[in-house]
PDB file of C-alpha atoms in Angstrom:
ATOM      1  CA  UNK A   1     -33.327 -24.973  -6.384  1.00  0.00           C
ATOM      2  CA  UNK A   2     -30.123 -25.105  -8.199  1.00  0.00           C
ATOM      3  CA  UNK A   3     -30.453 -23.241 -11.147  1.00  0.00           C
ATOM      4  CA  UNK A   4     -29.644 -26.499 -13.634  1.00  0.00           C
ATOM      5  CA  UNK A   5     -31.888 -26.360 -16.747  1.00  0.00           C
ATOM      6  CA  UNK A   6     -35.295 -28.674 -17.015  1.00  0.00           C
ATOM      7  CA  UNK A   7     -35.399 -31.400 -19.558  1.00  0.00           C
ATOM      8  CA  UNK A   8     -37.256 -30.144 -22.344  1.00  0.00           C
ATOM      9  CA  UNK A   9     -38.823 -33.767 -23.056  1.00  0.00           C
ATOM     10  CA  UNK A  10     -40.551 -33.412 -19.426  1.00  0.00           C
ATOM     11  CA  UNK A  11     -44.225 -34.112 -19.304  1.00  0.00           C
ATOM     12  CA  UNK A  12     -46.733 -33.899 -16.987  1.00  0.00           C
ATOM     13  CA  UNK A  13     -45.381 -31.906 -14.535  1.00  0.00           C
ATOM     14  CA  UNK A  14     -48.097 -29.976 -12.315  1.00  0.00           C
ATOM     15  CA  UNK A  15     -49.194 -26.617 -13.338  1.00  0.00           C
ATOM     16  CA  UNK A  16     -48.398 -23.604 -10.690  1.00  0.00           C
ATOM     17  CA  UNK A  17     -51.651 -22.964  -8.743  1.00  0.00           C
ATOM     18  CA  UNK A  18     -52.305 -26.842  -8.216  1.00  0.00           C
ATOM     19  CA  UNK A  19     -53.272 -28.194  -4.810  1.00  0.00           C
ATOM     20  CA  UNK A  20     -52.210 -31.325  -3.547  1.00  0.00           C
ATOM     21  CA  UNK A  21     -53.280 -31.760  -0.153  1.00  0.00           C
ATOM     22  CA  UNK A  22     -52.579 -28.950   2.174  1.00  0.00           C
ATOM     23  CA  UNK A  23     -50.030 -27.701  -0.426  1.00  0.00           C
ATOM     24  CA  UNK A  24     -50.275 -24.923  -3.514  1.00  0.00           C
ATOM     25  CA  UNK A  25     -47.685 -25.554  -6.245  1.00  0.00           C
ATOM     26  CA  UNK A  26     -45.770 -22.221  -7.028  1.00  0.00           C
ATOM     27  CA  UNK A  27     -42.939 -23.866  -9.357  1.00  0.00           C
ATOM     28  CA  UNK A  28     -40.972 -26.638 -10.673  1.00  0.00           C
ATOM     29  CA  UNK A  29     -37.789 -27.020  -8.780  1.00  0.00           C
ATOM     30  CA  UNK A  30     -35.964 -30.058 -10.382  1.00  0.00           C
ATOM     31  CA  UNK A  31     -37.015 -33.143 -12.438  1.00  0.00           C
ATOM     32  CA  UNK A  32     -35.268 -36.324 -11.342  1.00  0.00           C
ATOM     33  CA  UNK A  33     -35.597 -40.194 -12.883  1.00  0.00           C
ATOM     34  CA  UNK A  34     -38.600 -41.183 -10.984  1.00  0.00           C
ATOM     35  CA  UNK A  35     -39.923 -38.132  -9.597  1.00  0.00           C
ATOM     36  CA  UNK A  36     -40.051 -34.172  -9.741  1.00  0.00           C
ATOM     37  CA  UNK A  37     -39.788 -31.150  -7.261  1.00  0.00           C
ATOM     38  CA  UNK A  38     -41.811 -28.303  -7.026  1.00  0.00           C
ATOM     39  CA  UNK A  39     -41.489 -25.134  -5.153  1.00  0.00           C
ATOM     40  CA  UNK A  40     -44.834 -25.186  -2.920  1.00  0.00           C
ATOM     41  CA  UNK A  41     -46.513 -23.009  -0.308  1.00  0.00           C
ATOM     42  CA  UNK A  42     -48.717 -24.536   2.640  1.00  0.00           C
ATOM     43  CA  UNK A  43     -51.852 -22.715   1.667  1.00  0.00           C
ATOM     44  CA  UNK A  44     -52.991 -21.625   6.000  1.00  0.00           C
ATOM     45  CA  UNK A  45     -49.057 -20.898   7.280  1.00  0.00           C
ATOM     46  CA  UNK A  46     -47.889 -19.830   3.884  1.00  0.00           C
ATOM     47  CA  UNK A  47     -44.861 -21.613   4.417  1.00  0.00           C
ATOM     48  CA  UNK A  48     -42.553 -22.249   1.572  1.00  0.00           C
ATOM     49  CA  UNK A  49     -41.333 -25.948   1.329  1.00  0.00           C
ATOM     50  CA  UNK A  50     -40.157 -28.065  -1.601  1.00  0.00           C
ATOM     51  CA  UNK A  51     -42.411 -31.240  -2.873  1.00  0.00           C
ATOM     52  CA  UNK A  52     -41.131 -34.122  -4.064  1.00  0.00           C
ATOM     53  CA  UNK A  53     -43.824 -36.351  -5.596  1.00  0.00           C
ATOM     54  CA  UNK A  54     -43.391 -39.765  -7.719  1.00  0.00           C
ATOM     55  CA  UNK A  55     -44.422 -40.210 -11.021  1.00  0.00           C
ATOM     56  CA  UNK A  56     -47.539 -41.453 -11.811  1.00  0.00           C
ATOM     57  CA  UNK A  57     -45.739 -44.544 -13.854  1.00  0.00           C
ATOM     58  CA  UNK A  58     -43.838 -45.516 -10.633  1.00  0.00           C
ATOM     59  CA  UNK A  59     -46.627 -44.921  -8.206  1.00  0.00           C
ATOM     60  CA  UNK A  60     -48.582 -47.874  -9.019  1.00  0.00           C
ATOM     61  CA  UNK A  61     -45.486 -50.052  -7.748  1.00  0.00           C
ATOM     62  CA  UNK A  62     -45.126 -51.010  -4.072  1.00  0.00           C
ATOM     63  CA  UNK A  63     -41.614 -51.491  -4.269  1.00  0.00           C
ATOM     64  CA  UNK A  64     -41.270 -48.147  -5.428  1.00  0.00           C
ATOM     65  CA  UNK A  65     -43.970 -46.312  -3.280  1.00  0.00           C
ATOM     66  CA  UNK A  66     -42.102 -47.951   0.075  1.00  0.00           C
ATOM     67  CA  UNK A  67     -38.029 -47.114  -1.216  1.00  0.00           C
ATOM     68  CA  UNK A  68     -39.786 -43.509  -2.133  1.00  0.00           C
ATOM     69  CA  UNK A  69     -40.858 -43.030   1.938  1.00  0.00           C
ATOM     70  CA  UNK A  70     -37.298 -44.738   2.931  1.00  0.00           C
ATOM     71  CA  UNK A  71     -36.286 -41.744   2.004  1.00  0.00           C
ATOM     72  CA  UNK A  72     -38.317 -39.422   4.604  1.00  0.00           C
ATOM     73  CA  UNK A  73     -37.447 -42.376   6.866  1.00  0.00           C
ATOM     74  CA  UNK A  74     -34.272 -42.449   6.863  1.00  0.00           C
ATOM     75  CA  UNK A  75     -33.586 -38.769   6.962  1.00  0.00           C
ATOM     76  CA  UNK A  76     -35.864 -38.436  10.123  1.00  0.00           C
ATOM     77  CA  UNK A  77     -34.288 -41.341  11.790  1.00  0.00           C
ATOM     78  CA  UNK A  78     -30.936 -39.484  11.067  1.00  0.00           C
ATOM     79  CA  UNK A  79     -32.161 -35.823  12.358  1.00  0.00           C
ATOM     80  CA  UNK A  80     -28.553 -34.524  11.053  1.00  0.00           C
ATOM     81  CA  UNK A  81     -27.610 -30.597  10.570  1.00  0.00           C
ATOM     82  CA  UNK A  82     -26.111 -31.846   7.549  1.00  0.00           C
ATOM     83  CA  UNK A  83     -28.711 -33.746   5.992  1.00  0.00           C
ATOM     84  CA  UNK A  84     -31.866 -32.497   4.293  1.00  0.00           C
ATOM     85  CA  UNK A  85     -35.092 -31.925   6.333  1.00  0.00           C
ATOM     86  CA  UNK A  86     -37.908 -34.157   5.726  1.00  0.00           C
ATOM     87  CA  UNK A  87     -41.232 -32.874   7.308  1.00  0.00           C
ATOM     88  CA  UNK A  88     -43.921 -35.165   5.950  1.00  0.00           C
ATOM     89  CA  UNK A  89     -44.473 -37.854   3.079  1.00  0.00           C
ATOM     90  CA  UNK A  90     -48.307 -38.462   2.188  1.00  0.00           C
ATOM     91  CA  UNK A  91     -49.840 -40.966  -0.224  1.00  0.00           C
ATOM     92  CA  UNK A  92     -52.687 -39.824  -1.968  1.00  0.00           C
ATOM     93  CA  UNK A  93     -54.944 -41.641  -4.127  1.00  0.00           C
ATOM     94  CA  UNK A  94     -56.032 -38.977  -6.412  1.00  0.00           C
ATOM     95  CA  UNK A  95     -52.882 -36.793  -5.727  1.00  0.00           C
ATOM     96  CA  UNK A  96     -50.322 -39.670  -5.389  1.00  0.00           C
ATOM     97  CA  UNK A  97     -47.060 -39.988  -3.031  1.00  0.00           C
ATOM     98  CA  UNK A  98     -44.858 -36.873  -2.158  1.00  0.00           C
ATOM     99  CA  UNK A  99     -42.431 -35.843   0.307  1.00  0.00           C
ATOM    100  CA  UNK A 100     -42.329 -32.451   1.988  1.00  0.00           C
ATOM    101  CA  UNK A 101     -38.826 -31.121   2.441  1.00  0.00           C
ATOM    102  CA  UNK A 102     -37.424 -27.630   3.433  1.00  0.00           C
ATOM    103  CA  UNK A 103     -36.419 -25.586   0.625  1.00  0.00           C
ATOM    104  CA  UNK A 104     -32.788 -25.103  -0.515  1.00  0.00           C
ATOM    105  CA  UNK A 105     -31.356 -22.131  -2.466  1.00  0.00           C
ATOM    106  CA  UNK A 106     -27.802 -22.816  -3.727  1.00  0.00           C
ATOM    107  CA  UNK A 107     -26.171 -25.296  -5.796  1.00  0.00           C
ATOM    108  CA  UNK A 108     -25.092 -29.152  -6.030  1.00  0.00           C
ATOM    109  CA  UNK A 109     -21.366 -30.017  -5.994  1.00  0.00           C
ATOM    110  CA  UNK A 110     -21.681 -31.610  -9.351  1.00  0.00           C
ATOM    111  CA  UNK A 111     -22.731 -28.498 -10.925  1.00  0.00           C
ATOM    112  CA  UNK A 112     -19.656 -26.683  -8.906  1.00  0.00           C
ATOM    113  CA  UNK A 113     -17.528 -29.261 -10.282  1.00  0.00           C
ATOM    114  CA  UNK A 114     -18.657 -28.457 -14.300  1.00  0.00           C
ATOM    115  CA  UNK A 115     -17.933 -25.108 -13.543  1.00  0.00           C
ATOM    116  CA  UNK A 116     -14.610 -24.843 -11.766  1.00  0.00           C
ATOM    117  CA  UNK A 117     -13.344 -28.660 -12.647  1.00  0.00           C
ATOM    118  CA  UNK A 118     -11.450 -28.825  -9.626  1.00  0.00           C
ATOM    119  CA  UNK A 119     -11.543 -27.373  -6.187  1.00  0.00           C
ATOM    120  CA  UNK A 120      -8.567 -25.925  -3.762  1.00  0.00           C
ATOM    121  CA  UNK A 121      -7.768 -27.964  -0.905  1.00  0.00           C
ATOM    122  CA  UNK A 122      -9.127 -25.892   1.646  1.00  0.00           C
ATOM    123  CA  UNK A 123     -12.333 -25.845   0.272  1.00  0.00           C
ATOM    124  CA  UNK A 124     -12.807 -29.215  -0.449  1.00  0.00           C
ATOM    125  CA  UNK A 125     -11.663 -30.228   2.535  1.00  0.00           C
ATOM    126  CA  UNK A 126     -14.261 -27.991   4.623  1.00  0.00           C
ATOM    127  CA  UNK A 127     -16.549 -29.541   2.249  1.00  0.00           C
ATOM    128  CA  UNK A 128     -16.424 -33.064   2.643  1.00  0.00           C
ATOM    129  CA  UNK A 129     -15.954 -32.781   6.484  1.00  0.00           C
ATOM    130  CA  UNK A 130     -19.169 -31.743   6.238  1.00  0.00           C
ATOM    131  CA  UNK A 131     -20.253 -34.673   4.018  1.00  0.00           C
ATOM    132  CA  UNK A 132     -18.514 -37.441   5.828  1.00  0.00           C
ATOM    133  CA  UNK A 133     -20.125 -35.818   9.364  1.00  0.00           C
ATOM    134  CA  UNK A 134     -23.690 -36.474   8.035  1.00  0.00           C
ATOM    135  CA  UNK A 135     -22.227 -40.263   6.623  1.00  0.00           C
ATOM    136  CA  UNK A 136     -21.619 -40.721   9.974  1.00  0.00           C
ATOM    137  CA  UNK A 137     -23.952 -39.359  11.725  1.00  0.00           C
ATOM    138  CA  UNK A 138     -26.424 -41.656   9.097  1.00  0.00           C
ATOM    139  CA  UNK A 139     -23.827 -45.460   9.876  1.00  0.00           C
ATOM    140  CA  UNK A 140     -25.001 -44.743  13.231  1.00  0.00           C
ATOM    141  CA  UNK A 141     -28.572 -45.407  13.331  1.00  0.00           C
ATOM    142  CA  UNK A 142     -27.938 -48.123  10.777  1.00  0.00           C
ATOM    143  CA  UNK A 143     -28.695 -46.091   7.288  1.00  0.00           C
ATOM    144  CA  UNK A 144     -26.606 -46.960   4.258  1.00  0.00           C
ATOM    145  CA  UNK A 145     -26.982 -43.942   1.553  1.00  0.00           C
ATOM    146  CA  UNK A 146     -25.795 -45.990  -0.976  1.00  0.00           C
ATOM    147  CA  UNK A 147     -25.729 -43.622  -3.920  1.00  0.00           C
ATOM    148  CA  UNK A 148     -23.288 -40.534  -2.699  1.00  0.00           C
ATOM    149  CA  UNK A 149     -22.723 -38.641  -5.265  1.00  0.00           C
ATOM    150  CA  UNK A 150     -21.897 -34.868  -6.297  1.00  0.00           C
ATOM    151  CA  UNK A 151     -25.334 -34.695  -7.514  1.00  0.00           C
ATOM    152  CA  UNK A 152     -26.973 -35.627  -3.862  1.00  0.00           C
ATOM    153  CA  UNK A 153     -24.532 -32.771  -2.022  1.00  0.00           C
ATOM    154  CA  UNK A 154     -26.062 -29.735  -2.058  1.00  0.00           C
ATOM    155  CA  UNK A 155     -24.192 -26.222  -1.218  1.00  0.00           C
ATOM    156  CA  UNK A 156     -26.217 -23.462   0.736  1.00  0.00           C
ATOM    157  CA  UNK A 157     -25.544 -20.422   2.344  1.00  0.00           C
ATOM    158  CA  UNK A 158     -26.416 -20.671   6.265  1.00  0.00           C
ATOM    159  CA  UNK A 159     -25.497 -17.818   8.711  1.00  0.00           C
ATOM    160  CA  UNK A 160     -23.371 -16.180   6.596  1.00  0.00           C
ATOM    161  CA  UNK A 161     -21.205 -19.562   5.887  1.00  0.00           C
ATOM    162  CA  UNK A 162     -20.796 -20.066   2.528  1.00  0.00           C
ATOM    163  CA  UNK A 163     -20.613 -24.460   1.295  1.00  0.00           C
ATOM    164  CA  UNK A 164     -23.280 -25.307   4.010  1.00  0.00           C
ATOM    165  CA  UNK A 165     -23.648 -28.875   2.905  1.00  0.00           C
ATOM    166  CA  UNK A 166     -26.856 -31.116   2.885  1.00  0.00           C
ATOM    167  CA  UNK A 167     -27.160 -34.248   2.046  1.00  0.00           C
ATOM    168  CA  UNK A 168     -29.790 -35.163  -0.674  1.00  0.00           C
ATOM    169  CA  UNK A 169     -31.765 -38.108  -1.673  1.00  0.00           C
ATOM    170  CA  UNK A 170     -31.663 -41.059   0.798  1.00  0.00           C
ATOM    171  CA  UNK A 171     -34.140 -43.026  -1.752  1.00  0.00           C
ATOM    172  CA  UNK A 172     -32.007 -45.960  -2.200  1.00  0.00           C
ATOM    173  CA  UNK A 173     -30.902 -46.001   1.592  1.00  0.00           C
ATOM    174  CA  UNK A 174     -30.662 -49.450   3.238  1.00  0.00           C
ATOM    175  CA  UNK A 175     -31.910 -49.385   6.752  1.00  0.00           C
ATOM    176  CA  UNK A 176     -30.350 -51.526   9.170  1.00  0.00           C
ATOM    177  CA  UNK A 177     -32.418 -53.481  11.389  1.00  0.00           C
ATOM    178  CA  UNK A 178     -31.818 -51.220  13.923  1.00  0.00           C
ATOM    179  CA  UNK A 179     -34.180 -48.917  12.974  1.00  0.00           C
ATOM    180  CA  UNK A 180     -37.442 -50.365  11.534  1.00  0.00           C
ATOM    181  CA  UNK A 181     -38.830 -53.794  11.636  1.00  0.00           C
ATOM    182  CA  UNK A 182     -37.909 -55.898   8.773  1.00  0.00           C
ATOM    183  CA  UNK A 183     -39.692 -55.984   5.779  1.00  0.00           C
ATOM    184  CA  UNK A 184     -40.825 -57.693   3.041  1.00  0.00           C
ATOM    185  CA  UNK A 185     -39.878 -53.809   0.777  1.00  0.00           C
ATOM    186  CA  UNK A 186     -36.134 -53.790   1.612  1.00  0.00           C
ATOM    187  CA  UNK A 187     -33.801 -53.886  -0.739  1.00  0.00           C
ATOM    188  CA  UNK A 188     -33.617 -57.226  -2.040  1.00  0.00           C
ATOM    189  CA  UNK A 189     -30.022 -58.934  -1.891  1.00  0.00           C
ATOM    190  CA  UNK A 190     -28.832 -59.321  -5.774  1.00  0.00           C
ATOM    191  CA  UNK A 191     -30.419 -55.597  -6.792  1.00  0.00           C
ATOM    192  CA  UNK A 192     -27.977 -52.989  -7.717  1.00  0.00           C
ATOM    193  CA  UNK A 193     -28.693 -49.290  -7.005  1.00  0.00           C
ATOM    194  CA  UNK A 194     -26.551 -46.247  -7.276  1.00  0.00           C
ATOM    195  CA  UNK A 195     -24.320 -44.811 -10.178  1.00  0.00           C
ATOM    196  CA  UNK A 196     -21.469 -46.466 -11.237  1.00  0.00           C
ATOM    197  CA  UNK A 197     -18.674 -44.239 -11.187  1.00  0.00           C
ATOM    198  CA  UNK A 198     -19.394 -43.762  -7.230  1.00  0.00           C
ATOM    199  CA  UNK A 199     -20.483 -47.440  -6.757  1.00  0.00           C
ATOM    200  CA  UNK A 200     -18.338 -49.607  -4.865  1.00  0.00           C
ATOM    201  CA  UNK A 201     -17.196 -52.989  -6.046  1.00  0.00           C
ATOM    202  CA  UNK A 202     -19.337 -54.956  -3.955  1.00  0.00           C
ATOM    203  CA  UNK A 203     -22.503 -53.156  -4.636  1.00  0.00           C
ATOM    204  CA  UNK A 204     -21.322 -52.984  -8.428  1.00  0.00           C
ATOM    205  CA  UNK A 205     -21.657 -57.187  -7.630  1.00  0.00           C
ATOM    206  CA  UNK A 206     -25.172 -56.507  -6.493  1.00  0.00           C
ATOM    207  CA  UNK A 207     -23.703 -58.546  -3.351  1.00  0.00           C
ATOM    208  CA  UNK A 208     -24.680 -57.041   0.571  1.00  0.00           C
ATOM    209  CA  UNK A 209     -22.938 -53.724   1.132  1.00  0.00           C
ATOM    210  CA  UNK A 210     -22.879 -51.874   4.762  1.00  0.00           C
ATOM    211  CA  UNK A 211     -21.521 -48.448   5.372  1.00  0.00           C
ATOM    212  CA  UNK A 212     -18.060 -49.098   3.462  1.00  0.00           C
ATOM    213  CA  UNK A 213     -19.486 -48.406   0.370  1.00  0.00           C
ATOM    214  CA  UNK A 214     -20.518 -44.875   1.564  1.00  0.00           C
ATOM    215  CA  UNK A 215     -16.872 -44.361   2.415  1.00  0.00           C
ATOM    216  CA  UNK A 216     -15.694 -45.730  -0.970  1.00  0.00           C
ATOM    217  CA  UNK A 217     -17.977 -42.818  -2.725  1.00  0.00           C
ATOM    218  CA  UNK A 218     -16.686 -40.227  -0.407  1.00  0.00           C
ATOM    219  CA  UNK A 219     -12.799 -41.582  -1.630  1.00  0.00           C
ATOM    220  CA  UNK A 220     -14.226 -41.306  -5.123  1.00  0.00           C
ATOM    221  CA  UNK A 221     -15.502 -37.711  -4.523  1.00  0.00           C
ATOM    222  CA  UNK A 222     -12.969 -36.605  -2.985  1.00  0.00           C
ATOM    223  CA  UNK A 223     -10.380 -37.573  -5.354  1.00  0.00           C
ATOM    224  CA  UNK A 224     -12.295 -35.800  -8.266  1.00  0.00           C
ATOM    225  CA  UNK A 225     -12.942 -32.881  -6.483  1.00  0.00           C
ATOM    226  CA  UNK A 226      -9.114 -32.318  -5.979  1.00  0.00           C
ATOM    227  CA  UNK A 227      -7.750 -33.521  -9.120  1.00  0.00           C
ATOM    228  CA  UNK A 228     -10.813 -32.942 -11.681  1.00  0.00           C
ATOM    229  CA  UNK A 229     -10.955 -36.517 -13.079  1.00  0.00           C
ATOM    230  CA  UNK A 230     -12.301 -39.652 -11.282  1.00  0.00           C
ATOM    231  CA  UNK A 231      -9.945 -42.350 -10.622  1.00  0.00           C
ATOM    232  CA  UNK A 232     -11.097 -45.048 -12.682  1.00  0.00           C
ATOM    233  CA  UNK A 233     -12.685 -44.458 -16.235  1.00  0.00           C
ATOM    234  CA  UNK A 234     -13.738 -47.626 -17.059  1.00  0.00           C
TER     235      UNK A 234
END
């Protein structure tokens, strides 16, 4: 939950009191380009978690349905401090496919970055430390996030530390080989995922990227977040 206003185009999106699965929706979190986010309770341990469930429109697509669970894959596979919590995807066929996630209370960095345009050294420093630990932490297991981005690093409060960072949205990850069996719903060589301003060249090319490109983004990012601009504007 970051605070940033809902489209007000947004249709659809599941009234509070519905029940998917084990799951009571309280709220809508977020609204994303193929999916939405709901503040939910697990209706016998009353736990709060966040649900992340496709779209209807992109649930009827394999391709989709498989990069959706990357996602949980990925992030479990990882198991990172720094990196959201995934606790269960499901696939439904009257309720569709969502993710369970621990809930977040803070803010993204892009939303930092409209506010204050620029950050001090310090901070951003102790920030993307942070970031490029998870990165890390994800190159060695195999996974490629592939679309870092202000938007996908989220700032919490955690034991009185203020810029607690977790990483967001591993749905356009890469695995490597390393880590699952290969199949026939990886990312197929010649498709281009990400957004542009944080994409390298080579995945720009739609050609085979590896973890450099996650270090090009973090250059990116960290450039803007000290200077206020991104490098290139073209």
């Amino acid at each position: 939950s970051s605070g940033r206003a809902l489209p007000d185009d947004v249709q659809d999106l599941l009234p509070p009191g519905t029940t998917l699965g084990n799951y009571r929706i309280d709220e809508v979190l977020g609204v994303g380009g193929i999916g939405e986010i709901y503040l939910a309770e697990h209706t016998l341990l009353g736990r709060k978690v966040a649900l992340k469930r496709l779209r209807a429109e992109y649930g009827r697509s394999r391709a989709v349905v498989s990069r959706f669970f990357d996602e949980a894959r990925a992030a479990n596979q990882i198991a990172h401090e720094n990196i959201v919590e995934i606790t269960d995807f499901v696939e439904d066929p009257a309720d569709g496919a969502y993710l369970i996630m621990e809930v977040l209370r803070g803010e993204d960095l892009g939303m930092l970055l409209e506010r204050e345009r620029a950050l001090p050294a310090e901070r951003t420093v102790a920030i993307m430390r942070q970031v490029a630990s998870g990165l890390a932490a994800a190159h060695r297991v195999g996974v490629v996030h592939r679309d870092l981005k202000p938007d996908n690093v989220f700032l919490i409060e955690r034991g009185g530390r203020a810029d607690f960072v977790k990483l967001l949205d591993f749905g356009v990850a890469k695995l490597g080989d390393d880590v699952r069996t290969k199949s026939a719903h990886k990312t197929a060589a010649g498709t281009v995922l990400g957004t542009p301003a944080y994409m390298s060249p080579e995945q720009a090319l739609g050609r085979g990227v590896d973890a450099r490109t996650d270090v090009y983004a973090l250059g990116v990012m960290l450039y803007e977040l000290l200077t206020g601009t991104l490098p290139f504007r073209g």
